[in-house]
Short mmCIF file of C-alpha atoms in Angstrom, two decimals:
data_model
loop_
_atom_site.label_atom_id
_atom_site.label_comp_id
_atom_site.label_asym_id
_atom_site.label_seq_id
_atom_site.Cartn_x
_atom_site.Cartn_y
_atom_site.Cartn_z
CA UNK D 1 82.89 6.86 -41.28
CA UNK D 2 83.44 10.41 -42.75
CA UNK D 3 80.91 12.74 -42.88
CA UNK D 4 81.36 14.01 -46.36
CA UNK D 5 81.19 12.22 -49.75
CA UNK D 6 84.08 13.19 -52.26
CA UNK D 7 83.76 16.98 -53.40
CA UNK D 8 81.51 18.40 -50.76
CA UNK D 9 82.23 20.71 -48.04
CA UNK D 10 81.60 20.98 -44.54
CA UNK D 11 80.39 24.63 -42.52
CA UNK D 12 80.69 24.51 -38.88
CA UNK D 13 79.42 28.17 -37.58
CA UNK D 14 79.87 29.04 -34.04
CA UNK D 15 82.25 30.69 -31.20
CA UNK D 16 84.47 28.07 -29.42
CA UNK D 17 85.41 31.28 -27.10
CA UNK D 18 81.44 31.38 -25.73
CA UNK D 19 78.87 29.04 -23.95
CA UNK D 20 80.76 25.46 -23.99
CA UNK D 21 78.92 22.15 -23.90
CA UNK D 22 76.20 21.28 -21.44
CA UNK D 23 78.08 17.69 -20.13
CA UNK D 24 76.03 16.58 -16.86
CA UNK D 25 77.70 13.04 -17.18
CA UNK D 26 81.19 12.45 -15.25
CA UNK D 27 81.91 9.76 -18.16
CA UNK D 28 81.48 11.85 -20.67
CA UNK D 29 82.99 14.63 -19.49
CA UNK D 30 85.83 12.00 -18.78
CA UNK D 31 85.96 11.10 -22.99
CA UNK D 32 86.44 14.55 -24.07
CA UNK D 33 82.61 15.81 -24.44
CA UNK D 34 83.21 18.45 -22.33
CA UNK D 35 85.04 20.20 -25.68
CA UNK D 36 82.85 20.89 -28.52
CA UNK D 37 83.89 19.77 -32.12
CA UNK D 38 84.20 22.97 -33.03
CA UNK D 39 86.83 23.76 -30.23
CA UNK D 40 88.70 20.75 -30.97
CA UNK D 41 88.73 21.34 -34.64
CA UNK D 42 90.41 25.02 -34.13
CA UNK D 43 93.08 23.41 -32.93
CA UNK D 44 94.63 22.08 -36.00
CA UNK D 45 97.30 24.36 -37.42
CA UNK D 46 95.35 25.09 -40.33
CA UNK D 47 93.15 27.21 -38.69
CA UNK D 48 95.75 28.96 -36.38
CA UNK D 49 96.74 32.71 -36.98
CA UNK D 50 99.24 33.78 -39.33
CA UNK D 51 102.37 35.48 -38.24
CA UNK D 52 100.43 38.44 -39.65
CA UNK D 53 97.41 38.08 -37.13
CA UNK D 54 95.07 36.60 -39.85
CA UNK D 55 93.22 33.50 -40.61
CA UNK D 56 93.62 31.80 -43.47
CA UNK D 57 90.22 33.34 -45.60
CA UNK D 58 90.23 30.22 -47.43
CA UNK D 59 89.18 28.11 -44.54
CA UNK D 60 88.11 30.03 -41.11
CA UNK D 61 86.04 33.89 -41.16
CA UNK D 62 85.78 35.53 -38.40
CA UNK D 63 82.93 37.84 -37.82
CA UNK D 64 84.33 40.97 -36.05
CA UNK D 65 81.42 43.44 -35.88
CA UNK D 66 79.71 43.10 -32.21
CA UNK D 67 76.11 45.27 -32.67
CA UNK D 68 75.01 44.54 -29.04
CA UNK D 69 77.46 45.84 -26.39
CA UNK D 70 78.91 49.20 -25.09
CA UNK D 71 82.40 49.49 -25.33
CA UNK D 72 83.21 49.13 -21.89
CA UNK D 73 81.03 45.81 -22.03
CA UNK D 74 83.27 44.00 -24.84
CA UNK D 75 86.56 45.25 -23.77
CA UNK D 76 87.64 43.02 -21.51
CA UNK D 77 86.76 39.42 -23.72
CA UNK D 78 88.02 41.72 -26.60
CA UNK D 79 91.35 41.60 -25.53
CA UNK D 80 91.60 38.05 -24.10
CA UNK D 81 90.01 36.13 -26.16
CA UNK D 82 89.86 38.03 -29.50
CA UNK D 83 93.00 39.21 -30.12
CA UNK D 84 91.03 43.00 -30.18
CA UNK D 85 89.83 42.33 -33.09
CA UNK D 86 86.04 43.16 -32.37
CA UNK D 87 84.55 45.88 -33.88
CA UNK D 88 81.77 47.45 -31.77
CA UNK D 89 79.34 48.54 -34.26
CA UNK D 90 75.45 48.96 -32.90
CA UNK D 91 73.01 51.62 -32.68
CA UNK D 92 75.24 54.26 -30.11
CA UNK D 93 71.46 55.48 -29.11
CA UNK D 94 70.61 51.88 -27.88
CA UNK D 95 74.14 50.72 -26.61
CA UNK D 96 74.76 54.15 -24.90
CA UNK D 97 71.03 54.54 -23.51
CA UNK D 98 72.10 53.30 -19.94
CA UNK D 99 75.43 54.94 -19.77
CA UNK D 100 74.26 57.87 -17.44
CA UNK D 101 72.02 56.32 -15.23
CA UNK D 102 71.52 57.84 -12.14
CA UNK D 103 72.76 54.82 -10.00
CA UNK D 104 75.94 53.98 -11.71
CA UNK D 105 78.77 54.56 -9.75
CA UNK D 106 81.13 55.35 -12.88
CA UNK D 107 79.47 57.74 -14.98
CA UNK D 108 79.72 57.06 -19.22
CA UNK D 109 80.41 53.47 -17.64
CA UNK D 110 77.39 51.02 -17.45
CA UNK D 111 79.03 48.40 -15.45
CA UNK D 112 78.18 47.38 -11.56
CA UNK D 113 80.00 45.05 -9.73
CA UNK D 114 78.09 44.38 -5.93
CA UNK D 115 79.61 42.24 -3.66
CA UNK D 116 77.07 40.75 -1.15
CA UNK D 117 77.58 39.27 2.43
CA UNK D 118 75.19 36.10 2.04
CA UNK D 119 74.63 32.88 2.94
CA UNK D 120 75.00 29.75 0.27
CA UNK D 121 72.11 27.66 0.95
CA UNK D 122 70.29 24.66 -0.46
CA UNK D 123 67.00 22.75 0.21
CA UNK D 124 67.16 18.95 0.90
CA UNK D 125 65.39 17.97 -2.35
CA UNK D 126 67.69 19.67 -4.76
CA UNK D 127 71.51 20.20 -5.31
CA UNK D 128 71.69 23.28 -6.57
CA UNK D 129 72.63 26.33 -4.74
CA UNK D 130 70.90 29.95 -3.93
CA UNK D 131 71.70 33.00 -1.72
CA UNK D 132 68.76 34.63 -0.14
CA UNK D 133 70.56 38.08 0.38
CA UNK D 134 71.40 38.58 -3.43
CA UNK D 135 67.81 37.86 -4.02
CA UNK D 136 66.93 40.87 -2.75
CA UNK D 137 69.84 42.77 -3.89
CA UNK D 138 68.48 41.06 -7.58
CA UNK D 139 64.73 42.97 -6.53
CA UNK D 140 66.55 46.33 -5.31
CA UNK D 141 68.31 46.84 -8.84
CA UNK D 142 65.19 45.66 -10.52
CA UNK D 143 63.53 48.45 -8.56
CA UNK D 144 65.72 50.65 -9.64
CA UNK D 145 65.51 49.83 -13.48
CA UNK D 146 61.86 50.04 -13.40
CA UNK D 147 61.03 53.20 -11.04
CA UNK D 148 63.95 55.19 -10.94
CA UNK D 149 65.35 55.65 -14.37
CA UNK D 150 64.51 57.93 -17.06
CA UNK D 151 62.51 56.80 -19.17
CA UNK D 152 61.67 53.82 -17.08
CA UNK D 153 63.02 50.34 -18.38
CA UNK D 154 59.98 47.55 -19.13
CA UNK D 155 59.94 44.63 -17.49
CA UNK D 156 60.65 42.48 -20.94
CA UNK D 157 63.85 44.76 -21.15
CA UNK D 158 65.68 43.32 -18.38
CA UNK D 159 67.00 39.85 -18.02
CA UNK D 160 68.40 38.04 -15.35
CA UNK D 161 70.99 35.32 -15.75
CA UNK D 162 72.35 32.89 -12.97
CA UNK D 163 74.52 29.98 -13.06
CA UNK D 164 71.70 27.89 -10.45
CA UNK D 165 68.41 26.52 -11.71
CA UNK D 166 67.51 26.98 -7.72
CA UNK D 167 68.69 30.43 -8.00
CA UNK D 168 66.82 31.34 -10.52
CA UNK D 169 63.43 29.76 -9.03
CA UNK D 170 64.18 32.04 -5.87
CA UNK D 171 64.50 35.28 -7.54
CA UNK D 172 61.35 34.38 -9.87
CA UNK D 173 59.60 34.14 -6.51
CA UNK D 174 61.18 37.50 -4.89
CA UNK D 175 60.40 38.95 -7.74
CA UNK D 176 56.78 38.45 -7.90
CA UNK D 177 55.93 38.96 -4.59
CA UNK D 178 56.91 42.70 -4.84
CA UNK D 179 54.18 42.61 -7.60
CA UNK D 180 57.22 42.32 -10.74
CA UNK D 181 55.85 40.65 -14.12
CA UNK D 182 58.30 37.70 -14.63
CA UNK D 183 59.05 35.37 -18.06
CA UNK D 184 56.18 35.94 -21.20
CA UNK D 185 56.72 39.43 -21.37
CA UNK D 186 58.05 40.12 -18.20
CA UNK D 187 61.58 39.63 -16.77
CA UNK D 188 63.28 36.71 -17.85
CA UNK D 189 64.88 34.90 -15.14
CA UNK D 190 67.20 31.80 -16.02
CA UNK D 191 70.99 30.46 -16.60
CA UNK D 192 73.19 31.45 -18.91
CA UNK D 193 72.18 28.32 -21.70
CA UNK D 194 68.73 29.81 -21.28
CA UNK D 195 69.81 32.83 -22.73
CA UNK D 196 72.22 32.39 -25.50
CA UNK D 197 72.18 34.34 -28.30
CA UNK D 198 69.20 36.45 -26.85
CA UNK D 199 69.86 40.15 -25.33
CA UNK D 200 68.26 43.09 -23.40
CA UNK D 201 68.43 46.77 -22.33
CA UNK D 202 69.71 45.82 -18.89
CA UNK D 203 71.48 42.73 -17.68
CA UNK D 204 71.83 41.51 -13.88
CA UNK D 205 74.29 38.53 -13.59
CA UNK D 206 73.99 37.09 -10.32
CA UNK D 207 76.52 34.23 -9.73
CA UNK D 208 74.89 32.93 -6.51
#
């Protein structure tokens, strides 16, 4: 059955380049759900580029102006997966604000990567995974954030984002044992669904 009657039009808005579908089930995973519609509809040659680089305006816009990130933040999925064409355009008093901190090893870039020596563990009544020792790597940087930068970051201007539910639980509980405000206006702790579309001052991504 089509989804339009003759004469009207049909808007899908979105990014088939971010967050995907959320498919727990094998068999539907197995029939294709695993792709959104709007990935599988930007694969029709209508909406391809030009030999000029473009999209057709009549039928696909592409919003180019990123208002969140630093430079160094949206360079890499720039190139990759946007052809460069992102614009970064925000506040350079609010993208730039963390750029000298103290702790970065690359200064003018605000970009750690820590690799930790840790143990993948998980508990009998659930499947999903957590590592003790980046817990408390996840506290030390939070640490850091909140007592040794200038001015000091709140607690609701740092999120946390890991790919385990069990993950996240741990480092909720590590967190508030060293006395750290977490979720309301605290820290928010949770996986990366949890926190699409939403953004903050200071962003730990720990992939368990």
């Amino acid at each position: 059955e089509c989804l339009l009657a003759s004469g009207q039009q049909l808007v899908l808005a979105g990014d088939p380049r971010q967050l995907g579908p959320v498919v727990r089930s094998p068999f539907a995973s197995l029939h294709g759900l695993s792709t959104s519609l709007l990935e599988r509809v930007m694969d029709f040659p209508i909406y391809a580029l030009s030999p000029d680089g473009k999209y057709d305006p009549r039928v696909l816009t592409m919003l180019v102006k990123n208002y969140r990130s630093h430079p160094h933040i949206i360079a890499v999925p720039n190139e990759r997966f946007y052809g460069s064409a992102l614009q970064v355009c925000g506040d350079p008093a609010l993208i730039t604000s963390l750029q000298r901190w103290e702790h970065l090893p690359t200064q003018g870039v605000p970009l750690i990567f820590h690799s930790i020596q840790g143990d993948n563990e998980r508990e009998a009544n659930s499947p999903s995974w957590f590592n003790r020792a980046e817990c408390q790597q996840v506290n030390t940087y939070v640490q850091l954030l909140m007592k040794q930068t200038r001015p000091a970051l709140l607690p609701s201007q740092i999120g946390i984002i890991t790919p385990y539910a069990k993950m996240a639980e741990k480092i909720r509980t590590t967190l508030r044992s060293q006395g750290v405000e977490v979720g309301g206006n605290g820290i928010m702790v949770g996986t990366t669904e949890i926190f699409q579309g939403q953004e903050r001052r200071g962003i730990i991504i720990s992939t368990g």
